[in-house]
XYZ file of C-alpha atoms in Angstrom:
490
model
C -19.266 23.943 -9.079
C -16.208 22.377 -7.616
C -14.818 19.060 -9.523
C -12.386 16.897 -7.317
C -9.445 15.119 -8.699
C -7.908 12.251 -6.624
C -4.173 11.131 -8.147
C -2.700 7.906 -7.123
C 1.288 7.600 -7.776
C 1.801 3.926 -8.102
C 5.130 1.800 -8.606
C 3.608 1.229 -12.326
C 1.152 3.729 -13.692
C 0.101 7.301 -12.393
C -3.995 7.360 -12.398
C -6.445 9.999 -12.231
C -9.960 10.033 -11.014
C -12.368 12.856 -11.741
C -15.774 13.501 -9.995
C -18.685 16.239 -9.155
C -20.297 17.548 -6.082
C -22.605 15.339 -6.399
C -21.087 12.221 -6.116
C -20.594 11.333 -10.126
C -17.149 10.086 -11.409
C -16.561 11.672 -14.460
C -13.989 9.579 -15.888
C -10.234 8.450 -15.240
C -6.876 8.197 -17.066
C -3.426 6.577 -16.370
C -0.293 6.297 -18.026
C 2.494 3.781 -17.508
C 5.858 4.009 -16.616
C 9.082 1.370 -15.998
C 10.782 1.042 -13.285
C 14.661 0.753 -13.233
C 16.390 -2.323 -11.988
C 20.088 -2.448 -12.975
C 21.218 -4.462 -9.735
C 19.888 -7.421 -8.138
C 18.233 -5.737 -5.350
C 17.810 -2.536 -6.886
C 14.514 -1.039 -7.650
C 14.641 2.591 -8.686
C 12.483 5.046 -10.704
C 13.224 8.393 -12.787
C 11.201 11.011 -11.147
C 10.744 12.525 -14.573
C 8.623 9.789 -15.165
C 5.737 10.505 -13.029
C 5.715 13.878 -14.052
C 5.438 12.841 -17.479
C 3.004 10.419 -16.640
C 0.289 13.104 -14.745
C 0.941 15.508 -17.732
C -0.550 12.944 -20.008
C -2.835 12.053 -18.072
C -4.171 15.680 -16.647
C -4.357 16.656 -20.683
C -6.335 13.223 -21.770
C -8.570 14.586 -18.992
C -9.000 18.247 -20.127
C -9.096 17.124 -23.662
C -12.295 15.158 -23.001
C -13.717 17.829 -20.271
C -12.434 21.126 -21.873
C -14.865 23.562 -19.446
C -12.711 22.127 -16.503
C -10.336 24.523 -17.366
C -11.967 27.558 -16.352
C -13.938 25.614 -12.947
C -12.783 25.096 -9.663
C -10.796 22.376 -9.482
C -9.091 20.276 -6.168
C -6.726 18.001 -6.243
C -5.605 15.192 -3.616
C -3.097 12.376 -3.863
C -2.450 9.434 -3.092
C 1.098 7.562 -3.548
C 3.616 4.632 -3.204
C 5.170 4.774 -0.326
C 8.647 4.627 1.870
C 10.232 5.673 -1.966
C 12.858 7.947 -1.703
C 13.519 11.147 -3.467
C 16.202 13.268 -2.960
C 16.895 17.336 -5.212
C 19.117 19.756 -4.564
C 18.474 23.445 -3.753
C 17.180 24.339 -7.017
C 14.276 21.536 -6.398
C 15.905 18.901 -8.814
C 16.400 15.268 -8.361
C 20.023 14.137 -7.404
C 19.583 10.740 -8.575
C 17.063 8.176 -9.547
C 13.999 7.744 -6.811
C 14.748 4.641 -4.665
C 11.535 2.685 -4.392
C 9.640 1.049 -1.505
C 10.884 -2.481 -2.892
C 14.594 -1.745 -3.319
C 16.626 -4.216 -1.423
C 19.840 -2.845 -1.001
C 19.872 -1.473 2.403
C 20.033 -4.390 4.201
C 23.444 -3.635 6.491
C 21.933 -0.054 6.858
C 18.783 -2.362 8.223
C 21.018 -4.689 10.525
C 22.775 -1.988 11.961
C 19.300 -0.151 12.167
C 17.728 -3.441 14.318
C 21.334 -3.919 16.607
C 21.695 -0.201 17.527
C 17.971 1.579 17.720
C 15.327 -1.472 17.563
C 13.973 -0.355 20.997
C 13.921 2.735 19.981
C 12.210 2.377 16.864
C 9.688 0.364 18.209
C 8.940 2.786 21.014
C 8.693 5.897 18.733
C 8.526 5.053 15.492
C 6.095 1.651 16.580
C 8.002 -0.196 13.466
C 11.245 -2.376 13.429
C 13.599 -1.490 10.499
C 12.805 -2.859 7.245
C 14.771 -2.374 3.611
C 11.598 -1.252 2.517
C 11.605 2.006 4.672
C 12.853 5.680 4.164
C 15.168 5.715 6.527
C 17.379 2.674 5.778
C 17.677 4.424 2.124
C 18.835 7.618 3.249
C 21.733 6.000 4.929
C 22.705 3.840 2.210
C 23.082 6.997 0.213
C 25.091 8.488 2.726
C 27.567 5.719 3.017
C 27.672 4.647 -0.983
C 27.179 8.334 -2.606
C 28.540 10.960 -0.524
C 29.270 13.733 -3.190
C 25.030 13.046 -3.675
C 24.346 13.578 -0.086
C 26.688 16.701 0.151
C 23.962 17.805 -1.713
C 20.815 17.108 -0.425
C 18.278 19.735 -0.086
C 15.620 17.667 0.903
C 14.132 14.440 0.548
C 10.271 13.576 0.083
C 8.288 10.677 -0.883
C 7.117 10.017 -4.387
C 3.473 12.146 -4.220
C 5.238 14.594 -2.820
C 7.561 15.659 -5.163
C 4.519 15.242 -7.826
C 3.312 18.575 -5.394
C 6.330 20.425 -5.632
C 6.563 19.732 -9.147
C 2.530 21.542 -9.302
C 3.370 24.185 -6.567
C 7.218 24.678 -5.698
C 6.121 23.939 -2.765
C 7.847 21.410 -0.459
C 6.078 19.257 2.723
C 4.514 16.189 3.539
C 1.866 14.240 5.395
C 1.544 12.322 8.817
C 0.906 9.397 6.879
C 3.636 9.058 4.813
C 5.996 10.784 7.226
C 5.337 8.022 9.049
C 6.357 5.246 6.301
C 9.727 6.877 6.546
C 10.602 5.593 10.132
C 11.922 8.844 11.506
C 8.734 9.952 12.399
C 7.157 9.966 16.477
C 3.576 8.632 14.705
C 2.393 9.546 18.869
C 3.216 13.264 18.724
C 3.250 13.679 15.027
C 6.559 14.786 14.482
C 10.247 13.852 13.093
C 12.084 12.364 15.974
C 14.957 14.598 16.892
C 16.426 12.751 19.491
C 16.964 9.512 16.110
C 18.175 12.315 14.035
C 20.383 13.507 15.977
C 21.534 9.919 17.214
C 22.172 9.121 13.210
C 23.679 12.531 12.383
C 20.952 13.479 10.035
C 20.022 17.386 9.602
C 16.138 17.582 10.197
C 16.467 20.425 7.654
C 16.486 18.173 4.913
C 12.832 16.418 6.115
C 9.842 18.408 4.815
C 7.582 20.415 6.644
C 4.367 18.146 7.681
C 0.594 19.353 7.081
C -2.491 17.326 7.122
C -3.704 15.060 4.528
C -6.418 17.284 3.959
C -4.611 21.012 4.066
C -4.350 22.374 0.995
C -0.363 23.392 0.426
C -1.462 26.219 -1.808
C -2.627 26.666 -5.429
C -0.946 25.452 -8.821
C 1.151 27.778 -10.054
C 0.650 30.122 -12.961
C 3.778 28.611 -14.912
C 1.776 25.095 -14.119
C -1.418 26.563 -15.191
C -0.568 27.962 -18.311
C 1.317 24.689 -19.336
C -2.232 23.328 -19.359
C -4.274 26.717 -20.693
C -6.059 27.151 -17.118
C -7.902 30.095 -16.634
C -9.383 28.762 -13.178
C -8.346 27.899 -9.593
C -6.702 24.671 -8.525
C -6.136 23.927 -5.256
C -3.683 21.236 -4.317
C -4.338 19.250 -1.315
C -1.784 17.192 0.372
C -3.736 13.346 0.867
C -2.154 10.167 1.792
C 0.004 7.049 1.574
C -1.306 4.893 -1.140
C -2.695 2.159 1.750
C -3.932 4.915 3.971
C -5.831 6.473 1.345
C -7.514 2.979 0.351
C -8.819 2.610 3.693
C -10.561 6.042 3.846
C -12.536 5.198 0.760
C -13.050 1.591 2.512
C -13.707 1.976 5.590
C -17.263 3.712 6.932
C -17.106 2.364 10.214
C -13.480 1.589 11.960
C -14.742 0.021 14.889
C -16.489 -2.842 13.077
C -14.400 -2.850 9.569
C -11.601 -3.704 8.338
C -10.025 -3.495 4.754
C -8.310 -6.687 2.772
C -6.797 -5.718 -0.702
C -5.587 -8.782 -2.984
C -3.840 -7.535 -5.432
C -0.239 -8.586 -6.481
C 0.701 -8.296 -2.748
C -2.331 -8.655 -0.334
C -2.813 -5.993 2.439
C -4.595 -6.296 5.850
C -5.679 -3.159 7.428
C -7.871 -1.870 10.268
C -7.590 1.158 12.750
C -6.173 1.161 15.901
C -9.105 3.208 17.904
C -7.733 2.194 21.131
C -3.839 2.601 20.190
C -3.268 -0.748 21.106
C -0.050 -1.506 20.083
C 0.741 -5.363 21.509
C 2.603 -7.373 18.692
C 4.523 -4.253 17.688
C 6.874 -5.545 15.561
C 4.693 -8.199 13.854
C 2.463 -5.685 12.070
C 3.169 -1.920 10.378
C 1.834 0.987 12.513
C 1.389 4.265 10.862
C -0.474 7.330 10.878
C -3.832 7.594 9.026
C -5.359 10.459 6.792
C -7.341 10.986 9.995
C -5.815 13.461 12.695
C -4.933 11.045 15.756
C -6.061 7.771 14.233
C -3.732 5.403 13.682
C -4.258 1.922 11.590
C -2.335 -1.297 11.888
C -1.178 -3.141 8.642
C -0.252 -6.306 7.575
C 1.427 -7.204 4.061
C 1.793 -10.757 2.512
C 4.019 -9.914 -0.577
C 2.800 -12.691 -3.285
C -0.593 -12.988 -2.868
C -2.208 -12.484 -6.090
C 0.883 -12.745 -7.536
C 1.066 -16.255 -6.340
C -1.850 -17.293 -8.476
C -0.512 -15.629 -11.797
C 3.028 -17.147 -11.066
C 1.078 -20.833 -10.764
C -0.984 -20.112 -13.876
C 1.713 -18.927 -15.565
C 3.469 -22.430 -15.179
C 0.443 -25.001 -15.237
C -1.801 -22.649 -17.659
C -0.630 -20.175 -19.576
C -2.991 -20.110 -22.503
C -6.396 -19.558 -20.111
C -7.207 -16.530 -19.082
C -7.648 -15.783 -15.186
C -11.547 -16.860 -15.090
C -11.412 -20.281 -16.093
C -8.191 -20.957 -14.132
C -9.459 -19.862 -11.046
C -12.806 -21.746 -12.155
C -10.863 -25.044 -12.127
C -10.331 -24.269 -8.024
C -14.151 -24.816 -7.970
C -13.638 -28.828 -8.773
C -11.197 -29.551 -5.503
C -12.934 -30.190 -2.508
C -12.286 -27.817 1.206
C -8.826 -28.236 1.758
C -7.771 -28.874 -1.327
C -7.280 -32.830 -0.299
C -4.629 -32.111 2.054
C -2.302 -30.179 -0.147
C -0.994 -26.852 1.384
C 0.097 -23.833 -0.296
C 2.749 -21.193 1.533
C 2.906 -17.937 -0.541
C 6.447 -16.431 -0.295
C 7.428 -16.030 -3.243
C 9.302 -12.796 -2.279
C 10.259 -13.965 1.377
C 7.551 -12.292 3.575
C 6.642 -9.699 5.701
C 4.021 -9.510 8.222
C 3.960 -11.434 10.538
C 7.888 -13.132 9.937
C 9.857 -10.049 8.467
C 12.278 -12.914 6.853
C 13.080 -11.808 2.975
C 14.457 -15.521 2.987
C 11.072 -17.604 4.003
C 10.028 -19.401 0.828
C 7.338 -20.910 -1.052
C 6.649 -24.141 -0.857
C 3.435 -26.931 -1.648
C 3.351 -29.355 1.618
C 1.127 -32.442 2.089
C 1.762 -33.023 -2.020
C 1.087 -36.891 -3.804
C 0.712 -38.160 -6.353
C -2.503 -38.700 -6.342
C -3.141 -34.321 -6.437
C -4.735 -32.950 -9.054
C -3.876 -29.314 -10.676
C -7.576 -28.753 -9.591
C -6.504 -29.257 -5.769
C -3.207 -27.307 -5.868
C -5.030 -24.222 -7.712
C -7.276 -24.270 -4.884
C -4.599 -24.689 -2.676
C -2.800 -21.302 -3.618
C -6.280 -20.120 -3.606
C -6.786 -21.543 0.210
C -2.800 -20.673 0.829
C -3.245 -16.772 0.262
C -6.058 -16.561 2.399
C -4.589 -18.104 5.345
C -1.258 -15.645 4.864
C -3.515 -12.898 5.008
C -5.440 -14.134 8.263
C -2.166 -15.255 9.792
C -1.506 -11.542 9.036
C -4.739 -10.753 11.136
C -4.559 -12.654 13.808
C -0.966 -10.815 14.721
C -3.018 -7.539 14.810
C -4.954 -8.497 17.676
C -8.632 -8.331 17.761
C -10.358 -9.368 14.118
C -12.913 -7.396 12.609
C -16.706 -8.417 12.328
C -16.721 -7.081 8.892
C -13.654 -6.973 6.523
C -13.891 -4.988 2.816
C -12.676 -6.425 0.025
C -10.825 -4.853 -2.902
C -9.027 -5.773 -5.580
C -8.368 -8.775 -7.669
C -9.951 -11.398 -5.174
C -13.380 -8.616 -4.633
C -14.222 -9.975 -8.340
C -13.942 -13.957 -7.173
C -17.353 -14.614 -5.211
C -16.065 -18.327 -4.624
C -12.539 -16.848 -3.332
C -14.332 -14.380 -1.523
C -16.873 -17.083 0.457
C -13.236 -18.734 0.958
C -11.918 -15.890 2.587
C -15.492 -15.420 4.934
C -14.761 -18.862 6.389
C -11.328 -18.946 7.107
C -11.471 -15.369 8.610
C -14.909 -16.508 10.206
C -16.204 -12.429 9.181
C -18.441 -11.171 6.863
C -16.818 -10.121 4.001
C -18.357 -7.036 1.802
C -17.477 -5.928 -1.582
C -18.319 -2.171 -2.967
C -19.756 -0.970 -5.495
C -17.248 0.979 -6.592
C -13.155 -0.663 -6.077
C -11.172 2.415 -7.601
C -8.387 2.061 -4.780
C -6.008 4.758 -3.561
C -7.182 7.033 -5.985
C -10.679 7.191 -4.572
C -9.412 8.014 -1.364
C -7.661 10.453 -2.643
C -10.110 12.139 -4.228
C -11.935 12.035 -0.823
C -9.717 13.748 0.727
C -10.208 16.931 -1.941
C -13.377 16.451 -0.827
C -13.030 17.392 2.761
C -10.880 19.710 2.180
C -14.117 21.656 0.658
C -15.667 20.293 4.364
C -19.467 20.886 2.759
C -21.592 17.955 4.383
C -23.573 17.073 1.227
C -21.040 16.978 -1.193
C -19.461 14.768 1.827
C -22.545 12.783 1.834
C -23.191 12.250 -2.000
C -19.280 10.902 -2.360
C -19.558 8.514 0.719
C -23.071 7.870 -0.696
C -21.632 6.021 -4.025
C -19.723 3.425 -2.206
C -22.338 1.129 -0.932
C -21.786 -2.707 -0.278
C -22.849 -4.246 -3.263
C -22.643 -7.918 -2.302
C -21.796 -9.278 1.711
C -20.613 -12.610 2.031
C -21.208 -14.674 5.379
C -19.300 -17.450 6.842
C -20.580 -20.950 6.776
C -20.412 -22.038 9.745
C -19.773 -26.145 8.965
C -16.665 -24.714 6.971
C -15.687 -22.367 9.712
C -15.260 -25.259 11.272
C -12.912 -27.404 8.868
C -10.857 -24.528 7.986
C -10.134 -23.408 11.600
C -8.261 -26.971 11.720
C -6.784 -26.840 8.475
C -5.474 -23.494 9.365
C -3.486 -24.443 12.176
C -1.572 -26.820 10.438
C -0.756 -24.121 8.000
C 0.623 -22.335 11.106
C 2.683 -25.742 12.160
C 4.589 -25.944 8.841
C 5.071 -22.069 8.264
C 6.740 -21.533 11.409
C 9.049 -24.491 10.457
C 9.485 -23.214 6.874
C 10.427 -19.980 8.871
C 13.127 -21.279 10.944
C 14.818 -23.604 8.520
C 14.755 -20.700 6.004
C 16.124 -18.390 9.234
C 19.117 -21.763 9.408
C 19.648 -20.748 5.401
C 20.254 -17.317 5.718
């Protein structure tokens, strides 16, 4: 028998998830790890760290399941991504990995948007953002040049966890395409930007599918671990892109909503239609010639544990959330605008703020928990109506999946059924899928997409359809004048 391990490479903890042929998860195991912040805007992680981090984990596993040593095994991963990682010729790091939420680049990013936007937008379907690859790489050009004499090549976090299990260096469309030097049409690094920036295309990876296999663990890797048995390593996805392929059954009806400490929008773009380019992300998907459009509001859940934090400390999340319950539709006016971090999609303004609007005295904390509550899910559909056509049917993960009064919330305002799984194990279940069809045997295909049923659906109501769609576009009024005075700030 075959066992299929899916690894997702997060900006906190590494995880691991273990299943069968059949469709059983066995188990999973994470370990933690810190990321680095001696600057203001910087954000960077010690590579070191995530292999540390799978090594625990992989031997928790094999500790507990000791005959997987000497079965099949296939591994898939999943990952954080835009992070960059830069080694040398001999395969080791240069300098700390810069992560996806490092802020420094931002004069690489406004020289970026004044000399290539059109460009960009054409090729890469994305305007530049401090978050992306690209930006990085020429920030470490400009500030560290005796590093970027030499650069080998740079990958993405998962990636180098590969090379670290096969010496083997490449990447994926989908988080090739995260790095904004990538022609996400014809699935390939743009020469004609490289060349334009003066960047060798030696030092960008060799791309293979998300479901190739880039070869076996080595023996050195193997014997670290007492492995007796084959292990084939197979290349998955971006950490978002691998979410929706455990989400998503049906991409012409379904979309995917994540609330976690950021909330994510995501659906696939069947028809490539790419009007509002610039409002959304547009990347490559696990799936050869699908794309997906993606929308990101950057405090969303983290909005509600920054509020209880303040007004609440000493509940835990449950009751807090319970109090919501006692405040009428609309929270009696008050408004909540989640930008705690700036925002993304649809502004792209790291300066828009947060701010409660509509506020008296006369507001309880009942009616401004609900209002975060009510605040987050308008971001997110804000975020979805800049992606063109909704969905009919929209899958929830994540912290809000486990709220069935947030979740009704978010079936009224987005006026779609909303569905929650039985099973919400993230990027690491997609990843796992993708080991799986890399076997490509239809019932072990069958049994995993089996296990991930809708365990509860959630319908609009169509009397609070109604009051929210009016509530909503006042929320629209006053973000788009937060925007601009916040635009006047900057």
């Amino acid at each position: 028998m075959s066992y299929f391990l899916g690894i997702d490479l997060g900006t906190s903890s590494l995880k691991i998830l273990i299943g069968d042929e059949n469709g059983n998860i066995l188990g999973s195991y994470s370990h933690s790890y810190e990321v680095i912040s001696s600057n203001e805007y910087y954000s960077e992680q010690d590579p070191s760290s995530w292999i540390n981090g799978f090594n625990i984990a992989f031997s928790s596993l094999l500790s507990q399941f000791p005959y997987l040593k000497k079965e099949h095994l296939i591994i898939s991963f999943s990952g954080q991504m835009h992070s960059l990682v830069l080694i040398d010729n001999q395969g080791i790091p240069l300098r700390p990995a810069i992560l996806w939420n490092d802020g420094r680049t931002f004069e690489e990013v406004a020289y970026l948007r004044k000399n290539h936007a059109e460009h960009l937008l054409n090729i890469e379907k994305n305007i530049a953002l401090e978050g992306f690859t690209l930006p990085k790489l020429l920030w470490v050009r400009e500030n560290e040049p005796d590093i970027w004499s030499r650069v080998y090549k740079f990958m993405m976090p998962k990636d180098y966890l590969i090379f670290y299990l096969t010496k083997t260096i490449a990447t994926e469309p989908s988080d090739a395409s995260g790095t904004i030097m990538y022609d996400v049409i014809n699935n390939r690094w743009d020469q004609e930007l490289l060349e334009d920036l003066n960047i060798d295309k030696a030092i960008c990876p060799t791309v293979l599918g998300s479901f190739d296999s880039i070869g076996e663990m080595t023996d050195e890797i193997k014997a670290l671990f007492d492995l007796t048995n084959t292990v084939d390593i197979v290349m998955g996805g971006a950490d978002n892109a691998c979410g929706a392929l455990g989400v998503i059954s049906d991409p012409d009806t379904q979309g995917m909503i994540s609330v976690g400490t950021s909330g994510v929008v995501l659906s696939y773009d069947l028809d490539t239609d790419t009007s509002g380019l610039g409002t959304y992300h547009y990347f490559n998907s696990l799936n050869n010639d699908i794309h997906y459009k993606m929308g990101v509001t950057l405090s969303a859940g983290y909005s509600l544990e920054w509020f209880k934090r303040i007004v609440s400390e000493e509940s835990n999340f449950e009751e807090f959330t319970k109090l919501a319950e006692k405040s009428p539709l609309g929270s009696r006016k008050v408004q909540y605008h989640p930008y705690l971090f700036g925002e993304r999609s649809p502004f792209f303004n790291p300066m828009l703020s947060a701010s409660f609007v509509y506020l008296k005295s006369f507001h309880t904390k009942e009616d401004l928990i609900r209002s975060v509550m009510e605040g987050i899910a308008f971001s997110l559909k804000n975020v979805a109506d800049s992606m063109g056509k909704k969905k009919e049917i929209y899958r929830c993960t994540g912290g809000a999946a486990k709220n069935p009064f947030w979740i009704q919330m978010f079936a009224d305002i987005f006026d779609s059924k909303m569905e929650v799984l039985k099973l919400d194990e993230g990027p690491a279940y997609g990843a796992l899928l993708a080991s799986v069809y890399h076997k490509d045997n239809q019932q072990c295909i069958d049994n995993w997409l089996a296990i991930n049923s809708v365990e509860t659906a959630y319908f609009p109501i169509p009397e609070n359809v109604k009051k929210y769609k009016e509530i909503f576009s006042k929320f629209k009024i006053t973000t788009q004048e937060l925007n601009k005075i916040n635009q006047v700030i900057k």
